[in-house]
GROMACS .gro file of C-alpha atoms in nm:
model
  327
    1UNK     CA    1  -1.240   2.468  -0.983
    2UNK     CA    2  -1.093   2.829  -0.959
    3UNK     CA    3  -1.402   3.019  -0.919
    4UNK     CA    4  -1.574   3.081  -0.638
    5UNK     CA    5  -1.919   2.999  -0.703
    6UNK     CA    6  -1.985   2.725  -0.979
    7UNK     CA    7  -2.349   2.806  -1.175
    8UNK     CA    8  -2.467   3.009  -0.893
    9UNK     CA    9  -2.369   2.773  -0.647
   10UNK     CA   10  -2.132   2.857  -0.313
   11UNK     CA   11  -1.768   2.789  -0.292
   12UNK     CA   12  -1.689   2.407  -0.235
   13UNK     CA   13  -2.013   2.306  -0.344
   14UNK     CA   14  -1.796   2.111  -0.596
   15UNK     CA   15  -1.600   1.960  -0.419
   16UNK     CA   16  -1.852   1.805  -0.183
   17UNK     CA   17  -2.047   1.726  -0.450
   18UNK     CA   18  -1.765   1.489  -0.566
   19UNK     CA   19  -1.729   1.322  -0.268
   20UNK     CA   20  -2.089   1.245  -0.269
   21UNK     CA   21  -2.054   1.105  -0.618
   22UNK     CA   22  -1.788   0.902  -0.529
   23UNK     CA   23  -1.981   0.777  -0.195
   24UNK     CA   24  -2.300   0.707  -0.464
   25UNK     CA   25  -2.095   0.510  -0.680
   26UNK     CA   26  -1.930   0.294  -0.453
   27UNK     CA   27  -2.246   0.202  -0.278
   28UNK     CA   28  -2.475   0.162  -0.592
   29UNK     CA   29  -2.281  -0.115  -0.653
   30UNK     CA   30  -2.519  -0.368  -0.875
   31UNK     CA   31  -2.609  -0.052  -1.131
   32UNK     CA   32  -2.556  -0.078  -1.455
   33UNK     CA   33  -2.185  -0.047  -1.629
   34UNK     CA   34  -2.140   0.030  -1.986
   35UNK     CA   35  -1.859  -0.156  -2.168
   36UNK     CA   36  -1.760  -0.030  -2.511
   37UNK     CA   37  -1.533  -0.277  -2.727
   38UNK     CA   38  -1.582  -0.647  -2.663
   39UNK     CA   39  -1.267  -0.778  -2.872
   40UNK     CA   40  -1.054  -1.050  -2.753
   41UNK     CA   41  -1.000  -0.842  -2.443
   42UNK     CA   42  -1.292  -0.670  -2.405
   43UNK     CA   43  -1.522  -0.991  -2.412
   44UNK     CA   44  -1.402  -1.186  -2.144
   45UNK     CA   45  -1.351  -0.864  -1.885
   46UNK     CA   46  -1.732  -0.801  -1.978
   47UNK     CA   47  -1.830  -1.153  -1.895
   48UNK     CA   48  -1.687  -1.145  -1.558
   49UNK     CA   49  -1.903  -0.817  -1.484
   50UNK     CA   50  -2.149  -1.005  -1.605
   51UNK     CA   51  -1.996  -1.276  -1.340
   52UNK     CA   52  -2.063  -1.080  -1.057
   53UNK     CA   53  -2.375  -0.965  -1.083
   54UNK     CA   54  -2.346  -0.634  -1.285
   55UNK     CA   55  -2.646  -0.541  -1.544
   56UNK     CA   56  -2.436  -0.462  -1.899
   57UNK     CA   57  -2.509  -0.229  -2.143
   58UNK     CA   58  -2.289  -0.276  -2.432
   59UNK     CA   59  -2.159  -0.157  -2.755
   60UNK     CA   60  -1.898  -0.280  -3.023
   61UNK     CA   61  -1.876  -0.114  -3.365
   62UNK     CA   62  -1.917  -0.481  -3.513
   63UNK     CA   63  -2.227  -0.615  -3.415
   64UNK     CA   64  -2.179  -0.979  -3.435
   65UNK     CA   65  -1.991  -0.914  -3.113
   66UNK     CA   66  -2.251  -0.797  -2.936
   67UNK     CA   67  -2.457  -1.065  -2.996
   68UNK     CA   68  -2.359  -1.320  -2.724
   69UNK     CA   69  -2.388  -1.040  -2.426
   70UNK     CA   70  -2.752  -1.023  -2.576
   71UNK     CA   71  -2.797  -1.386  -2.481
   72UNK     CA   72  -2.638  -1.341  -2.135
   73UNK     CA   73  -2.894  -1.073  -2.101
   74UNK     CA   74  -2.697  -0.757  -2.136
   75UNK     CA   75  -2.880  -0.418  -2.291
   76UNK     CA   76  -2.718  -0.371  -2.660
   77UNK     CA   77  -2.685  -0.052  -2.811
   78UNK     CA   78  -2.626   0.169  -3.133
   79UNK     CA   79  -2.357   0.386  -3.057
   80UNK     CA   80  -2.127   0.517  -2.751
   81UNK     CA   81  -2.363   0.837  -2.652
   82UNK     CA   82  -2.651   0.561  -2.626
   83UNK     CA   83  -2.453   0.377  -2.344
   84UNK     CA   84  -2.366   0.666  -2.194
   85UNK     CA   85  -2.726   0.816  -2.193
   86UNK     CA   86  -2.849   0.471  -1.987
   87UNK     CA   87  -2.531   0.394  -1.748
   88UNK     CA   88  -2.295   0.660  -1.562
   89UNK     CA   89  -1.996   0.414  -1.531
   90UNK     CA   90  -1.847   0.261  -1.854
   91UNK     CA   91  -1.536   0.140  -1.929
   92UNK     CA   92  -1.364   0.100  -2.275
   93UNK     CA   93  -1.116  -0.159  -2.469
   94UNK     CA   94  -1.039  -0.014  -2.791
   95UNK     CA   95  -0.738  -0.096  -3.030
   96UNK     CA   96  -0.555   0.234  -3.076
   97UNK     CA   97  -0.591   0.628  -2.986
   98UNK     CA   98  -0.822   0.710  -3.325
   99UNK     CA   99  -1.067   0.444  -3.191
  100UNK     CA  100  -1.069   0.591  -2.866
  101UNK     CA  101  -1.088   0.927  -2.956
  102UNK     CA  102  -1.373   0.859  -3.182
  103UNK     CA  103  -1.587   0.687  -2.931
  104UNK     CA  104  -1.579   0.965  -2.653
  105UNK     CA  105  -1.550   1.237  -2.904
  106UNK     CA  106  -1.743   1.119  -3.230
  107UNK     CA  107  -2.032   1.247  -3.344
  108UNK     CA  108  -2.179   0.938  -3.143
  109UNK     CA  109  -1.960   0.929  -2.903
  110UNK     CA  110  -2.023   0.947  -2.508
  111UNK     CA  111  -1.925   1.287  -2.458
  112UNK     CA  112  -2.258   1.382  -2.647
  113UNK     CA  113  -2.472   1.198  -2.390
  114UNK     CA  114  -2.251   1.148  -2.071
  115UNK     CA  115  -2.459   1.231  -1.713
  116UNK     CA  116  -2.270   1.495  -1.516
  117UNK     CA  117  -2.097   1.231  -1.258
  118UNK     CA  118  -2.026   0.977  -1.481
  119UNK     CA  119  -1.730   0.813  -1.426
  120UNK     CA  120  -1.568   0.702  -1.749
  121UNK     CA  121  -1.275   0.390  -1.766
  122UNK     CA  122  -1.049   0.377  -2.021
  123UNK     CA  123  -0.870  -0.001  -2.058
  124UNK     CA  124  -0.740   0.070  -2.397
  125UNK     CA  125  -0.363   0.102  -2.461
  126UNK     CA  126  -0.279   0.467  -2.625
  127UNK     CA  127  -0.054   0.758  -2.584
  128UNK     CA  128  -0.062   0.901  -2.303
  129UNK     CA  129  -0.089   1.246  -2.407
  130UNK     CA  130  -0.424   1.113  -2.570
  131UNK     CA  131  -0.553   1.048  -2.220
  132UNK     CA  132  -0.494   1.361  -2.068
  133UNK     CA  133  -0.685   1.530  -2.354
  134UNK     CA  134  -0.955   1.295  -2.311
  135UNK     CA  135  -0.958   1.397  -1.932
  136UNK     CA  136  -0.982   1.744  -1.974
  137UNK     CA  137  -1.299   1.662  -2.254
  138UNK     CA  138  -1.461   1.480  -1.989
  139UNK     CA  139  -1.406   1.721  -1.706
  140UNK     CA  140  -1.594   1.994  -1.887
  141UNK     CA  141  -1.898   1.778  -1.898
  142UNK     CA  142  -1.888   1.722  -1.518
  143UNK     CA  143  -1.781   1.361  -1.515
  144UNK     CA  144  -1.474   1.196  -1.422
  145UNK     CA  145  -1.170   1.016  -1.661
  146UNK     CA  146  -0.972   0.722  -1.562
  147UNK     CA  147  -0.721   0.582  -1.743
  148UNK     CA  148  -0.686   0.217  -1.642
  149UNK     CA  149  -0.484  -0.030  -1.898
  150UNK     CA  150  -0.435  -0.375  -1.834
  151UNK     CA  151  -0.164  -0.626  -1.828
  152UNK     CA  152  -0.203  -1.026  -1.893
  153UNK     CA  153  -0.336  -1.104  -2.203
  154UNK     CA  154  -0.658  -1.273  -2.264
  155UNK     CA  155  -0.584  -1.571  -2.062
  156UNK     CA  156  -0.592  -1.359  -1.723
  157UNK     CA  157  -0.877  -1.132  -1.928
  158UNK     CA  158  -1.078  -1.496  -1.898
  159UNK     CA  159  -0.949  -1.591  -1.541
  160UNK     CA  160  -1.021  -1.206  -1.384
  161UNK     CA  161  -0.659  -1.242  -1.281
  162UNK     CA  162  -0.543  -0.895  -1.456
  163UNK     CA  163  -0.322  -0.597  -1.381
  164UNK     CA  164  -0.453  -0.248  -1.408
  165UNK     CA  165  -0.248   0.048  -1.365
  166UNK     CA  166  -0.466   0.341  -1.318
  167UNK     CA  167  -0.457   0.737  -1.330
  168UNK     CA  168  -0.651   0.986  -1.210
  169UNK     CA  169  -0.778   1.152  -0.935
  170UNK     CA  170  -0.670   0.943  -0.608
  171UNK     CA  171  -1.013   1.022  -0.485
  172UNK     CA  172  -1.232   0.812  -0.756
  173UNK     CA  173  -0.953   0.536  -0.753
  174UNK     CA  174  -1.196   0.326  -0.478
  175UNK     CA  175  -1.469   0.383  -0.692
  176UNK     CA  176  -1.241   0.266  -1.003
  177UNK     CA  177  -1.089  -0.015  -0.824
  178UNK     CA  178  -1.513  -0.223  -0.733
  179UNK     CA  179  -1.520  -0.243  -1.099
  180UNK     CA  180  -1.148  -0.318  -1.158
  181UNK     CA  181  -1.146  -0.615  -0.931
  182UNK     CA  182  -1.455  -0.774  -1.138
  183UNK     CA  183  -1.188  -0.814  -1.367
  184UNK     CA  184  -0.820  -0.816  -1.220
  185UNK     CA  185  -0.624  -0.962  -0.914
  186UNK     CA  186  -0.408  -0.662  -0.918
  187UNK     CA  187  -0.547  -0.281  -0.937
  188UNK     CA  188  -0.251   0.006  -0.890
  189UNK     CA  189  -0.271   0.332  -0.875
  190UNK     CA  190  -0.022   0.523  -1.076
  191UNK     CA  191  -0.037   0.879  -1.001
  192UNK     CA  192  -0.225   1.131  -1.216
  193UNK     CA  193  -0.440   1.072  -1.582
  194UNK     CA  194  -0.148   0.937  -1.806
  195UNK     CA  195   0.061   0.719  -1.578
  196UNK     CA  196  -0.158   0.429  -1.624
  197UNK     CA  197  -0.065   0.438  -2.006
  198UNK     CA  198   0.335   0.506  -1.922
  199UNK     CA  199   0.336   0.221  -1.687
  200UNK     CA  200   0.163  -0.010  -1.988
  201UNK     CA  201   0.385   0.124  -2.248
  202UNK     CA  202   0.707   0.043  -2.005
  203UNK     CA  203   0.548  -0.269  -1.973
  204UNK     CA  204   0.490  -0.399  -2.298
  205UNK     CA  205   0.840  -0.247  -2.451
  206UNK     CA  206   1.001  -0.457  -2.185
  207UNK     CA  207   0.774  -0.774  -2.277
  208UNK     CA  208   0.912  -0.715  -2.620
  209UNK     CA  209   1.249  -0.740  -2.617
  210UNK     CA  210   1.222  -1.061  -2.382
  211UNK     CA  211   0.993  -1.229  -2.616
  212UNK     CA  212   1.264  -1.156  -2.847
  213UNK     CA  213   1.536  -1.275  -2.658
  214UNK     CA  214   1.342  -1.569  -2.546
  215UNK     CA  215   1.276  -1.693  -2.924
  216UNK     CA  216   1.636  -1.623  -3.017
  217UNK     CA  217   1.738  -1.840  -2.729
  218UNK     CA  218   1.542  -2.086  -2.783
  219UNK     CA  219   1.617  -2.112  -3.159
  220UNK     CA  220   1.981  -2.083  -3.078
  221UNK     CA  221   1.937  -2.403  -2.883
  222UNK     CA  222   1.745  -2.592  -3.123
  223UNK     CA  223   2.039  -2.530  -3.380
  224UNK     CA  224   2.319  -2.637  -3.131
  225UNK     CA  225   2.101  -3.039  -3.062
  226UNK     CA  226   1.885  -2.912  -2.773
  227UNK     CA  227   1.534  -3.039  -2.703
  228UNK     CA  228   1.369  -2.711  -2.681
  229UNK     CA  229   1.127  -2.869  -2.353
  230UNK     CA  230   1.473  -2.950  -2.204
  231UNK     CA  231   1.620  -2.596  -2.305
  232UNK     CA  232   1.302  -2.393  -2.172
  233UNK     CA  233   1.303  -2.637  -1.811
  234UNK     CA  234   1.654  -2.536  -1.830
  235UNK     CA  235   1.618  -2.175  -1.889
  236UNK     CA  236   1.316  -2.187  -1.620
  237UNK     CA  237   1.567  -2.324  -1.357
  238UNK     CA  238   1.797  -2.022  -1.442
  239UNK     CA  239   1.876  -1.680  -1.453
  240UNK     CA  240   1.754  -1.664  -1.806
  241UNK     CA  241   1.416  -1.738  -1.674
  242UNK     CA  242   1.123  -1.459  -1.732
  243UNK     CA  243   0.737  -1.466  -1.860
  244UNK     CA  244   0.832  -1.487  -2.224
  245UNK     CA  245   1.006  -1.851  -2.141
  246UNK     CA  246   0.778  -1.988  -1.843
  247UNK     CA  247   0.428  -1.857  -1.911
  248UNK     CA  248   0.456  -1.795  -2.272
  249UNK     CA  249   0.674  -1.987  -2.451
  250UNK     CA  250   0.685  -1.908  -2.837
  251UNK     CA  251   0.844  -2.222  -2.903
  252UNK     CA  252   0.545  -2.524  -3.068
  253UNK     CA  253   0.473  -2.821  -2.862
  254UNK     CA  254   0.663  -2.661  -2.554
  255UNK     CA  255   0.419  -2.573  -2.361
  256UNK     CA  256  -0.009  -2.636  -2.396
  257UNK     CA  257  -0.250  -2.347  -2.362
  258UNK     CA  258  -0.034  -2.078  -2.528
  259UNK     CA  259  -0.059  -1.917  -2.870
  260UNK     CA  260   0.296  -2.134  -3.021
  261UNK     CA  261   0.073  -2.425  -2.921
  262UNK     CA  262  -0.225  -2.353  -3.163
  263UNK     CA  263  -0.021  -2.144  -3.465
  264UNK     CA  264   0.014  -1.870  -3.300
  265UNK     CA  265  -0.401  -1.813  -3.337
  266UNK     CA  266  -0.583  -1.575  -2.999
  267UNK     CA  267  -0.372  -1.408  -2.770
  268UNK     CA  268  -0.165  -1.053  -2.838
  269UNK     CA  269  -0.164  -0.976  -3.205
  270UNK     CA  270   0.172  -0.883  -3.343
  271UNK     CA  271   0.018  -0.539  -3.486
  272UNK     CA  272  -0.119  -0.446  -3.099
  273UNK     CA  273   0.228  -0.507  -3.039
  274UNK     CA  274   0.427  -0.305  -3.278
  275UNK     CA  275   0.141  -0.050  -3.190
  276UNK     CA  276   0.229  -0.034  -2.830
  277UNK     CA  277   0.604   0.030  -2.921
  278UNK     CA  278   0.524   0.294  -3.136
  279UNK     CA  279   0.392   0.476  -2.813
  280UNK     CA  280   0.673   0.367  -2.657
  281UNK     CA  281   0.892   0.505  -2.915
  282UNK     CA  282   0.677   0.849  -2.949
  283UNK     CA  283   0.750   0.911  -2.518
  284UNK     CA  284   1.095   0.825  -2.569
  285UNK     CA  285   1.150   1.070  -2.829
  286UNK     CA  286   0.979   1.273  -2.626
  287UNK     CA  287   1.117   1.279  -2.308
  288UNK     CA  288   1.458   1.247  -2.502
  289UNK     CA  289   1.515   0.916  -2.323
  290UNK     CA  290   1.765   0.679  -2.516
  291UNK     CA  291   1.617   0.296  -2.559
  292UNK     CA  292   1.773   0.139  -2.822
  293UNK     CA  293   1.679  -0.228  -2.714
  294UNK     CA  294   1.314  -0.093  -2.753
  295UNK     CA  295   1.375   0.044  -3.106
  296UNK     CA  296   1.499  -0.262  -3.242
  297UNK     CA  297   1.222  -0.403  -3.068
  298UNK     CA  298   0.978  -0.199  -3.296
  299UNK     CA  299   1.150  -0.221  -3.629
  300UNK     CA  300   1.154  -0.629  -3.554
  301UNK     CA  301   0.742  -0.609  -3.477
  302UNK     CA  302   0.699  -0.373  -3.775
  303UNK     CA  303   0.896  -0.615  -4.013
  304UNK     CA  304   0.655  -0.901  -3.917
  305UNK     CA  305   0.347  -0.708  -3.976
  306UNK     CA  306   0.510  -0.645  -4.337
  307UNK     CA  307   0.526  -1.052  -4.378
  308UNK     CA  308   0.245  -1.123  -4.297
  309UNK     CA  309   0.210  -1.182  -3.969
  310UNK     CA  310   0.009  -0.898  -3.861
  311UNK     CA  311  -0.290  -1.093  -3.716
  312UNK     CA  312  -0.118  -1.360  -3.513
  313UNK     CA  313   0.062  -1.374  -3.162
  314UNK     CA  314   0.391  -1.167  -3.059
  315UNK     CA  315   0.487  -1.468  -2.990
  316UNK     CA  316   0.545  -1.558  -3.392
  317UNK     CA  317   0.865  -1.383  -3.377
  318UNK     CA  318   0.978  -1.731  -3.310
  319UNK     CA  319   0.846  -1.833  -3.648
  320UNK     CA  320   1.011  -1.489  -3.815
  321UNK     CA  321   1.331  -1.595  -3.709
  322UNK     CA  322   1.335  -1.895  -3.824
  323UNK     CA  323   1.192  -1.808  -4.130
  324UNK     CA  324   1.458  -1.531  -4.140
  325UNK     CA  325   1.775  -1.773  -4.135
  326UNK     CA  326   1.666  -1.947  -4.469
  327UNK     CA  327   1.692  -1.638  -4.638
   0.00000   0.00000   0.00000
């Protein structure tokens, strides 16, 4: 802070009153967490806090999804600014910037109950710019705001094998990162509140266009006599090889385990998707940074939410295309 004495206090009270926070937090480490959203993302990273040994205290606006954390013993709640009133770490998984906005910010939301050194997670995927506004929020209230999103989809949600990419303040990262590993073999820290959502967004705009590219492939293949398991061993072997074609094939009855395998039903909806490019698209315009790979990335996602295939896997653009050359 800029002044020199904060509520009657002396200079650098504040500041030592941080890093006694931060020392708290890390210590206290069995208290209890709040977790707000418990989607297909959200569920399994509150299990494994659950997991290892952390009391829960949760909240989802749909209540049937709270009702399995009940019988694993977890505290359920009726809004946001109830979980914040009974635990001063939380983290949230929410679909877009609205939702997130409205749970710190609603007239429920944490911000009306948060404890001064709370330290507040945000997993969701939004814009950026929405994070840095929700930082300042928070910091006016006394607590801390970390923007954290994660990488993997709900098969390393389910295995705690997860990326996060986190901003913030360097110094809370440690006290970040004992939650983040609950959840997540890799925790990064990207620089200040917003570079945890730029990293994502780069992310997922480049998970796009190979998903793409690997369905086109693969289709291409299938047309010209290949067997597509012989195509993707063959494209694994290569220099074509990437996630979309080894760990996430969008091609039925190439691989088991994966969305293609079970029509397209679980994983990464194709509206989270065309979501995340949005964002995407927003920074590039932006920061007046040409990516026209990533554009026709976004009009492709937005044209399969328009046919109908809103509410199952990225990985259906397989399925679009192929539905596509009939036409």
């Amino acid at each position: 802070m800029a002044a020199a004495v904060v509520r009657g206090r002396p200079a650098g009270w504040w500041r030592w009153h941080r890093r006694v926070m931060v020392c708290s937090r890390t210590m206290a480490s069995k208290t209890p967490v709040g977790f707000i959203g418990l989607g297909n993302m959200g569920n399994p990273m509150a299990k494994n806090l659950v997991k290892h040994g952390y009391p829960v205290i949760a909240y989802d606006v749909f209540p049937e999804a709270c009702k399995e954390f009940q019988d694993l013993g977890a505290q359920v709640t009726e809004s946001p600014a109830d979980v914040a009133e009974r635990a001063d770490r939380i983290i949230t998984m929410l679909p877009s910037s609205p939702n997130v906005r409205e749970v710190y910010t609603g007239a429920n939301g944490i911000l009306k109950k948060v404890k001064k050194g709370s330290l507040l997670i945000d997993s969701s995927t939004i814009d950026p710019a929405v994070s840095k506004e929700l930082a300042k929020a928070v910091e006016k209230m006394g607590a801390v705001f970390m923007d954290a999103p994660v990488s993997g989809g709900v098969g390393a949600a389910r295995a705690g094998n997860l990326t996060f990419m986190v901003g913030g303040v360097e110094q809370e990262f440690n006290a970040a990162k004992e939650l983040l590993t609950c959840m997540g073999s890799n925790v990064i820290y990207c620089g200040e509140v917003g570079t945890g959502q730029a990293a994502k967004i780069c992310n997922n705009m480049l998970l796009a266009i190979s998903m793409i590219g690997t369905a086109e492939t693969m289709n291409l293949g299938i047309r010209l006599g290949l067997d597509p398991k012989l195509l993707a061993k063959i494209l694994n072997m290569s220099s074509g090889r990437c996630w979309s074609s080894d760990t996430y094939n969008p091609v039925p009855g190439v691989m088991e385990g994966v969305p293609s395998a079970n029509n397209y039903q679980g994983g990464f909806g194709t509206t989270l998707m065309a979501k995340d490019l949005g964002l995407a698209q927003l920074s590039a315009t932006n920061s007046m940074t040409p990516v026209p790979l990533g554009s026709q990335a976004h009009q492709i996602y937005r044209m399969m939410c328009a046919k109908g295939y809103a509410l199952k896997d990225f990985s259906a653009v397989f399925q679009f295309l192929r539905e596509e050359e009939t036409l």
